[in-house]
XYZ file of C-alpha atoms in Angstrom:
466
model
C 21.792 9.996 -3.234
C 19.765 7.623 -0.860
C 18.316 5.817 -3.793
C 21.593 4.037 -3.925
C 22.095 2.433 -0.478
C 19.505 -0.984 0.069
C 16.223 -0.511 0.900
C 17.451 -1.190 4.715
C 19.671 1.723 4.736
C 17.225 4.113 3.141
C 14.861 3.188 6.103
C 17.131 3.555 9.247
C 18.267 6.897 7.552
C 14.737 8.460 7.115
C 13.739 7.149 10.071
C 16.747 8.732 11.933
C 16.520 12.131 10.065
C 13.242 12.318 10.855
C 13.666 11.281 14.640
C 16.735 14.139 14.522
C 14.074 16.880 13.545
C 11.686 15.789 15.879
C 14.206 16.055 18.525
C 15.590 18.733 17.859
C 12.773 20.718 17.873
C 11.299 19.145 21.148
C 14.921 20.255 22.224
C 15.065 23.679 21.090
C 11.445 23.965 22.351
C 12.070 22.744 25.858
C 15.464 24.936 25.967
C 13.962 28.033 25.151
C 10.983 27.406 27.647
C 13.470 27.159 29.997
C 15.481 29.491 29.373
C 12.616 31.926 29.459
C 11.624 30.549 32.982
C 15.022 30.989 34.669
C 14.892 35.032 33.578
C 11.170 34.859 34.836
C 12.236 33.573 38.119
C 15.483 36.076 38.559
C 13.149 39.060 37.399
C 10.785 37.641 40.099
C 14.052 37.713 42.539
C 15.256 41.493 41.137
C 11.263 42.214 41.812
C 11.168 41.239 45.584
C 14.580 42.801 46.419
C 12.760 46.373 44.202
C 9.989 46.113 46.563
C 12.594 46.318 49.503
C 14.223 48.741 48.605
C 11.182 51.449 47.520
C 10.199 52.444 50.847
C 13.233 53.440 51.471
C 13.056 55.435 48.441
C 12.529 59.514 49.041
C 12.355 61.816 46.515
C 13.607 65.467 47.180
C 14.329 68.852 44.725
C 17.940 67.392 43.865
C 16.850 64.026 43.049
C 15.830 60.100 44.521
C 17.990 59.564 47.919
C 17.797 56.743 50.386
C 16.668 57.501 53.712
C 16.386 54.768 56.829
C 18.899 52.131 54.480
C 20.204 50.668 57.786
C 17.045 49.564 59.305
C 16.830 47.149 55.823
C 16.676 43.570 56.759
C 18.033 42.557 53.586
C 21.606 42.100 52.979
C 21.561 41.453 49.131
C 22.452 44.370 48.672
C 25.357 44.494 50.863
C 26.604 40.781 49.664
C 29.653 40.680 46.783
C 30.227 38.422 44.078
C 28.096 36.436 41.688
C 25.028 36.344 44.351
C 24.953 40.127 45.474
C 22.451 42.284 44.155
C 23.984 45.678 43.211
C 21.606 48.653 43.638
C 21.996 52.256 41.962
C 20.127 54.909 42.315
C 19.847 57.286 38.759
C 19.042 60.676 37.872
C 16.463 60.735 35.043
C 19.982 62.022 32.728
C 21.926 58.876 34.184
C 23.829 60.225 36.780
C 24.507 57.736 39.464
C 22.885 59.195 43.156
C 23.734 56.161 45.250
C 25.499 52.909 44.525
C 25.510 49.720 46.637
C 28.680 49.228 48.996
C 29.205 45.733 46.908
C 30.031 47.956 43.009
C 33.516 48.544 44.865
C 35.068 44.901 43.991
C 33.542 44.687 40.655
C 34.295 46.750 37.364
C 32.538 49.690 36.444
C 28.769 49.202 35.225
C 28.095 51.333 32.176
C 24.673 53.241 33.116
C 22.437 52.637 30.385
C 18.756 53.512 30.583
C 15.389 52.919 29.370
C 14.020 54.037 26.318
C 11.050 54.201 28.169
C 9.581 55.491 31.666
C 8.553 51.834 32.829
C 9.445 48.830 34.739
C 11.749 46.927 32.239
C 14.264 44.253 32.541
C 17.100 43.605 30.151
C 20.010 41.273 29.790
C 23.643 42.636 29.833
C 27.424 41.098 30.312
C 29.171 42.816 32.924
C 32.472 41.661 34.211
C 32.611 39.305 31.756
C 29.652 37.525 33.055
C 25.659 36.775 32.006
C 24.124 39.600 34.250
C 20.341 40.841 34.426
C 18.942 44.585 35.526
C 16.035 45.648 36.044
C 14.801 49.677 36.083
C 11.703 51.037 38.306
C 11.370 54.768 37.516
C 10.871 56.924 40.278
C 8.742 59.982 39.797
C 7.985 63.049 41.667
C 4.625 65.558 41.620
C 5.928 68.920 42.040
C 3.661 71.503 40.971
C 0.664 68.895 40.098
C 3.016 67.646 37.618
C 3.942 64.357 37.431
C 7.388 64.099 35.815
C 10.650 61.749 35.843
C 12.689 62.404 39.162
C 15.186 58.838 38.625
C 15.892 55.263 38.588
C 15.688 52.773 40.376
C 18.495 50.304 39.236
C 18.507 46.604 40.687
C 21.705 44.071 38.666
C 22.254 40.430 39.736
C 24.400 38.008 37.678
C 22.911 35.182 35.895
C 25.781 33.442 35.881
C 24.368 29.973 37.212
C 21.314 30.329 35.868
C 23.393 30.064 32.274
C 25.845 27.447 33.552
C 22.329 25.577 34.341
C 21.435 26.303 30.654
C 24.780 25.342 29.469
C 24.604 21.908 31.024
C 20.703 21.557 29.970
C 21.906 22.366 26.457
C 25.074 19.840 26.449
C 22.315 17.621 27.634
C 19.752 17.982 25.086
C 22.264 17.951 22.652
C 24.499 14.291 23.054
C 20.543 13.009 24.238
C 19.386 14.085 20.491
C 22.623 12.762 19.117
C 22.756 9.663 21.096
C 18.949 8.817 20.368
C 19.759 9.502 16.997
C 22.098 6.420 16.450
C 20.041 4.686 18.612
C 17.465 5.085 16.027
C 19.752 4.491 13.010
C 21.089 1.159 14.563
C 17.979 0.096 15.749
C 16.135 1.110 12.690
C 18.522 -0.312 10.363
C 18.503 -4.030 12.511
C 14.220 -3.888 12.643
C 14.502 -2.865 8.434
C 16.961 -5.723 8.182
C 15.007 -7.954 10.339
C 11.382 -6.842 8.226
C 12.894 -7.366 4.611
C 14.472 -10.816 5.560
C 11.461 -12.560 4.270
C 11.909 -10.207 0.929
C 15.572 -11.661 0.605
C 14.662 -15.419 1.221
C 11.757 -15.037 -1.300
C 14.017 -13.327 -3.889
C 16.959 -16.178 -2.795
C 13.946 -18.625 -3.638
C 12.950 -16.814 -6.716
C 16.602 -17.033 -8.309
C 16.455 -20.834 -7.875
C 13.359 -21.000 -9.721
C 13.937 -22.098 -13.599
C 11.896 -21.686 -16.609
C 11.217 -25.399 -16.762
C 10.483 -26.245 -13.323
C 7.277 -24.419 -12.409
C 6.945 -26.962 -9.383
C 8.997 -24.515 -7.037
C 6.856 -21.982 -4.236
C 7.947 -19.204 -2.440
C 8.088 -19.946 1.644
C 5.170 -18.205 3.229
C 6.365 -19.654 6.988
C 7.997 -16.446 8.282
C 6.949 -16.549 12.261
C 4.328 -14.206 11.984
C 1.479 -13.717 8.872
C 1.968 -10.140 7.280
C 1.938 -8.467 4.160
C 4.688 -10.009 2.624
C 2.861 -13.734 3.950
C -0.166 -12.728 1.642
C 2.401 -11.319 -1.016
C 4.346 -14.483 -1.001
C 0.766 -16.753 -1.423
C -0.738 -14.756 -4.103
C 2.503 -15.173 -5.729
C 2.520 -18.826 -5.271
C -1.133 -18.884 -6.276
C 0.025 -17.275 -9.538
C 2.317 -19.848 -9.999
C 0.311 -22.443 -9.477
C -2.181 -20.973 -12.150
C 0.892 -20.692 -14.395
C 1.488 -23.977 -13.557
C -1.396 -25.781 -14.421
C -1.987 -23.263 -17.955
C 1.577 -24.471 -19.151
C 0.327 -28.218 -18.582
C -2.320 -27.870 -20.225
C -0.809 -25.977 -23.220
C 1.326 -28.859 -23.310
C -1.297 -31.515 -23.105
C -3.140 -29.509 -25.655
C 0.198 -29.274 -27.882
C 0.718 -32.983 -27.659
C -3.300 -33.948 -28.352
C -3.312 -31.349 -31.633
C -0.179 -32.670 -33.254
C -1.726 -35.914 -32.401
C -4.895 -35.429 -33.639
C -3.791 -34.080 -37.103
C -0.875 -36.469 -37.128
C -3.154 -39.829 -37.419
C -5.219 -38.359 -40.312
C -2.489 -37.330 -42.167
C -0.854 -40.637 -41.793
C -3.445 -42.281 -42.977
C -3.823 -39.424 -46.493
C -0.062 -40.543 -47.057
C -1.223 -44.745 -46.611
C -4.147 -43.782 -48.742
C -2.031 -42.366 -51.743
C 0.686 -44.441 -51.505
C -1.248 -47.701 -51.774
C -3.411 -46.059 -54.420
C -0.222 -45.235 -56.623
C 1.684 -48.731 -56.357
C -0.212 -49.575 -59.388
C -2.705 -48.587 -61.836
C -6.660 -48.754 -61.103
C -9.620 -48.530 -62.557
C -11.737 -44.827 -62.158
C -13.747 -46.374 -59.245
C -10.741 -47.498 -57.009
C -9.529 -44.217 -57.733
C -12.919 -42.086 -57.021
C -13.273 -44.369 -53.851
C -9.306 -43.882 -52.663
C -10.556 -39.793 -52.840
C -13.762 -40.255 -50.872
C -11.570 -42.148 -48.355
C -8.854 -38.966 -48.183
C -12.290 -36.484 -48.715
C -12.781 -37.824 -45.025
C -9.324 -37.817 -43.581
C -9.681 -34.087 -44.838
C -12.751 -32.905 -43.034
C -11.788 -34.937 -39.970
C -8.903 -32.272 -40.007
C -10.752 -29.798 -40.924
C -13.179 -29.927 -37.829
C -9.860 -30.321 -35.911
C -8.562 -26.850 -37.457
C -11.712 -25.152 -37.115
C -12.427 -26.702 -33.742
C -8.903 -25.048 -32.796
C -9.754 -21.605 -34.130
C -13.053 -21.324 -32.404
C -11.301 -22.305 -29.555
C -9.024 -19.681 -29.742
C -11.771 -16.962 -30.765
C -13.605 -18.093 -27.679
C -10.261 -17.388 -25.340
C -10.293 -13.694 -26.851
C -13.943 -12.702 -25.731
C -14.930 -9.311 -24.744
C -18.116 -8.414 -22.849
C -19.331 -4.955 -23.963
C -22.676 -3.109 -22.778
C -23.865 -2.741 -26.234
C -24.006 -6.474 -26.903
C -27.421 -7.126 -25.802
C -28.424 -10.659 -26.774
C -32.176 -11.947 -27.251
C -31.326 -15.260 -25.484
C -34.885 -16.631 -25.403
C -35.048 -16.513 -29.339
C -30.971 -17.917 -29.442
C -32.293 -20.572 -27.670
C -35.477 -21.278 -29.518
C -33.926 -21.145 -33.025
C -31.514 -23.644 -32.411
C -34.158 -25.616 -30.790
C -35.924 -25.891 -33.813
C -33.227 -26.916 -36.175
C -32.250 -29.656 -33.670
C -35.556 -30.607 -33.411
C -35.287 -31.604 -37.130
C -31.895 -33.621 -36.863
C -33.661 -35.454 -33.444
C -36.309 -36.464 -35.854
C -34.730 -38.196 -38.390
C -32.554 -40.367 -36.229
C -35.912 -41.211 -34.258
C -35.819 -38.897 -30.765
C -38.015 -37.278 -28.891
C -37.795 -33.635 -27.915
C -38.836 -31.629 -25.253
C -38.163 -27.737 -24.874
C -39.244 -25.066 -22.241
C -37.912 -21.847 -23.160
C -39.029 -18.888 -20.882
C -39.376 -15.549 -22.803
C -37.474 -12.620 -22.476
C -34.237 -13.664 -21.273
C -31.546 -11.055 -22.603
C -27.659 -11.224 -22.215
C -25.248 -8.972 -22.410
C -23.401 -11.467 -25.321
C -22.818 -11.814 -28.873
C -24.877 -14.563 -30.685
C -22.434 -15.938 -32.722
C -20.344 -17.662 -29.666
C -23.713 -18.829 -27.703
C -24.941 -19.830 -31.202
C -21.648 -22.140 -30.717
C -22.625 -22.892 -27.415
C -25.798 -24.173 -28.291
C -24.774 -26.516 -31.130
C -22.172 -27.735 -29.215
C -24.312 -28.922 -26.483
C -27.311 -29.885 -28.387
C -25.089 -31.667 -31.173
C -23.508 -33.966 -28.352
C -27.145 -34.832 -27.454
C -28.666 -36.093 -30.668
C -24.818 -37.420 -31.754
C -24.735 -39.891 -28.360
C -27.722 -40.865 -27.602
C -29.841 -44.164 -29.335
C -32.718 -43.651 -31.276
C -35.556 -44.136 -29.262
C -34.120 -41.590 -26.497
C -35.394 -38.072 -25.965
C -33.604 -34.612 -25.400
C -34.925 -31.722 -23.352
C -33.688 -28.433 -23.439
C -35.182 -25.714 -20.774
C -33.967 -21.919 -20.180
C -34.905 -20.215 -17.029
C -33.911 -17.365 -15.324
C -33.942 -15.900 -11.849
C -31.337 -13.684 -9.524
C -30.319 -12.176 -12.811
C -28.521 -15.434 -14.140
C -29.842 -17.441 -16.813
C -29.647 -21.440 -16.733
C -29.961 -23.512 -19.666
C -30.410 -27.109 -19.300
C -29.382 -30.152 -21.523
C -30.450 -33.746 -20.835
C -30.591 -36.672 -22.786
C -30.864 -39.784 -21.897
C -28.201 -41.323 -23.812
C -24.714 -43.008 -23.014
C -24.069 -40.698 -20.220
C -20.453 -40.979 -18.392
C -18.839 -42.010 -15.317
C -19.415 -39.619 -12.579
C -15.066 -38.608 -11.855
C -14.986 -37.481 -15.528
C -17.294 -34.690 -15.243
C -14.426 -32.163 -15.016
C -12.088 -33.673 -17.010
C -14.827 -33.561 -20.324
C -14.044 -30.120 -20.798
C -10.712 -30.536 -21.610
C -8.937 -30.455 -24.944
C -9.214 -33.265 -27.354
C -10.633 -35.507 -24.365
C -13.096 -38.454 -24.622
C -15.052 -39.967 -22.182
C -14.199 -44.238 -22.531
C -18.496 -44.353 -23.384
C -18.440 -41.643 -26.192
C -15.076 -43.698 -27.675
C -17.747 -46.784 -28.669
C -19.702 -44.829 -30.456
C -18.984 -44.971 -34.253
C -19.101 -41.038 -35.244
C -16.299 -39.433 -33.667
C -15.742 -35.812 -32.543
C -12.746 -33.843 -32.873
C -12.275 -33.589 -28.921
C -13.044 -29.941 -28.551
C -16.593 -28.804 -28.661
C -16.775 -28.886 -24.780
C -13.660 -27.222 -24.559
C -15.316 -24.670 -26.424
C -17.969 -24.614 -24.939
C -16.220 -23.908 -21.546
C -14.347 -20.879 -23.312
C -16.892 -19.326 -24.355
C -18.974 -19.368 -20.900
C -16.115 -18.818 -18.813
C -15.584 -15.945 -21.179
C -18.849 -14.466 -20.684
C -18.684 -14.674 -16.744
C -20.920 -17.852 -16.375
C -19.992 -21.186 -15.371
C -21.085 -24.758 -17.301
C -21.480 -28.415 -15.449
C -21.813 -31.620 -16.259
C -23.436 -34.637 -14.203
C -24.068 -38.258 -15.403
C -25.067 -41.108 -13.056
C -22.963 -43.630 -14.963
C -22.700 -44.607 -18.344
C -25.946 -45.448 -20.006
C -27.545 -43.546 -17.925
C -27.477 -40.086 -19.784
C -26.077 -37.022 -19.241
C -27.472 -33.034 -17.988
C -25.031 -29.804 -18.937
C -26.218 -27.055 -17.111
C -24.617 -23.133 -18.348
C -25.315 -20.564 -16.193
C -24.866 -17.083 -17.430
């Protein structure tokens, strides 16, 4: 039923029911302590006026008799009403020896003894009213025997003691009640009070629209809680969201883009090659020309599904990786290209450094990065390549000293389809996306990749560290 009311109802009522049994039991506790304590104290009152009364006490052959009464200095005995103490004296078959003066203005008092031959006290209503008596039996040795001779009977009403309990109980009672909706009403404004930042951030929430991702949730609620670190991880996620849809869009718009001017230029090619007949050369060189436009889309396509292969990467322990001979294999076979177009090469490679990786996307990695070298720098240049490990990372290192970048577009080389205004001079063109990949696949694996250039012309060093 509770899951019905708001959470701010739900709180001030658990919080109240469970206030109301705690109360109640600290009430029930404390009344029946008391209540206990009053019928200690009037036993301890019945007690005193017993050990009165006993020395006056004689017991003869026909039974307990006082003897001497008048020289008593208590008058309990003798008093009437509600604070007299009424005193009987019993034959062990409940026959009534003496009686107090003070029975006469009260009803008749049922004689009702003890199971047992010991000092008891028990709780009776007589007159209509809470009383208490208490029983001494009296015993006589006749014969070296030691047998049951009477009672001693000793009744005084309770009655204030219970009117004390009555107002005690009246009083635990409305204070349980009346702390009760204390509670509720006070829980139920502190609930309100703690969930308003829960109803402005939901307010803020609705506002929000699919294509507005600009909006935040307030974190400036007076005081920094849970909810303050809820509401900033939340805006942290949207941020992230944020910045992933722009650059899904930037990524959209550079694709279409990037296939758009290639196929463009197919269409130009073929129609200008069909306006009129050729000879077999025009024709075989019009095809070379669209052969081109083809593979430049090609390395856009394939550039686009390594990039998305490298987004889906999974680290498992059974991928262990040889790095060291990764490294020095494709080494060698860009050793070879760096030859031909007239660069030196240096390489340090440090043995046995193992990854928990695939080869096939570091293979990527590494052709990527060492590609970009021999594609951008002069002949003339050189390229070094060194792997080194230490703290249980591995670095790899890629220099070159060719035409380098301007020092605010380190970060923005790894993006999609982006070129750096010295790599746009150069006459071989890349699709835009082998640093992307790159990045994907690193970031994949855990590690992290830089670049730093001190200007154009002035070379460039990618450093992955895995």
């Amino acid at each position: 039923m509770f899951h019905r009311f708001p959470i701010s109802v739900r709180l001030a009522l658990w919080y109240g029911l469970t206030l109301l049994l705690l109360l109640s039991a600290f009430a029930i506790f404390c009344y029946t302590g008391f209540h206990l304590a009053l019928h200690r104290d009037f036993d301890r009152h019945l007690t005193h006026e017993q050990r009165e009364l006993l020395p006056f006490v004689t017991v003869g052959a026909d039974g307990p008799r006082f003897e001497g009464l008048d020289q008593l200095t208590s008058v309990a005995y003798q008093t009437e009403g509600i604070y007299g103490t009424y005193v009987r004296l019993l034959s062990p078959e409940g026959v009534v020896r003496y009686r107090s003066p003070n029975f006469d203005a009260n009803e008749a008092l049922p004689v009702v003894l003890p199971e047992r031959e010991e000092e008891t006290s028990e709780s009776r209503t007589w007159s209509g009213l809470p009383a208490r008596t208490r029983y001494v039996a009296l015993h006589t040795n006749e014969n070296e025997t030691d047998s049951l001779a009477g009672w001693l009977e000793l009744t005084g009403f309770e009655w204030s003691l219970h009117q004390e309990l009555h107002r005690l109980r009246l009083l635990l009672i409305l204070g349980v009640l009346g702390s009760v909706v204390l509670a509720l009403v006070g829980g139920w404004w502190m609930a309100r009070r703690t969930l308003r930042p829960v109803a402005t951030m939901t307010a803020a929430a609705g506002l929000m629209g699919a294509g507005d991702l600009s909006a935040r949730l307030p974190t400036d609620f007076g005081t920094r809680d849970e909810l303050t670190g809820l509401a900033e991880t939340f805006n942290a996620l949207l941020g992230r969201l944020e910045q992933s849809v722009a650059r899904e869009r930037r990524f959209t718009s550079n694709a279409a883009h990037e296939l758009l001017t290639p196929l463009a230029t197919l269409r130009s090619e073929a129609e200008v090659t069909l306006r009129r007949d050729r000879e077999a050369a025009a024709y075989r060189a019009a095809l070379v020309r669209l052969l081109e436009d083809v593979d430049r889309m090609t390395a856009t396509v394939q550039g686009l599904l390594h990039l998305a292969r490298a987004d889906a990467l999974t680290k498992r322990a059974e991928d262990r990786l040889d790095f060291s001979a990764l490294v020095a294999r494709c080494v060698a076979q860009a050793e070879k290209e760096a030859a031909r177009k007239g660069l030196g090469f240096d390489a340090e490679v440090a043995p046995g450094v193992t990854l928990i990786a695939q080869a096939a996307p570091l293979t990527e990695v590494l052709a990527n990065l060492l590609g970009n070298a021999v594609k951008y720098t002069a002949p003339g240049g050189r390229i070094g390549v060194a792997l080194s490990h230490a703290g249980g990372e591995a670095l790899l290192r890629v220099t070159d000293t060719g035409v380098g970048f301007a020092p605010e577009e380190a970060d923005r080389l790894f993006d999609r389809f982006y070129r750096s205004d010295a790599a746009e001079v150069q006459a071989e063109r890349g699709s835009g996306l082998g640093l992307a990949i790159v990045k994907a696949i690193v970031e994949g694996y855990g590690g992290a990749v830089r670049a730093h250039s001190d200007g154009p012309g002035q070379g460039a060093t990618f450093a992955v560290r895995l």
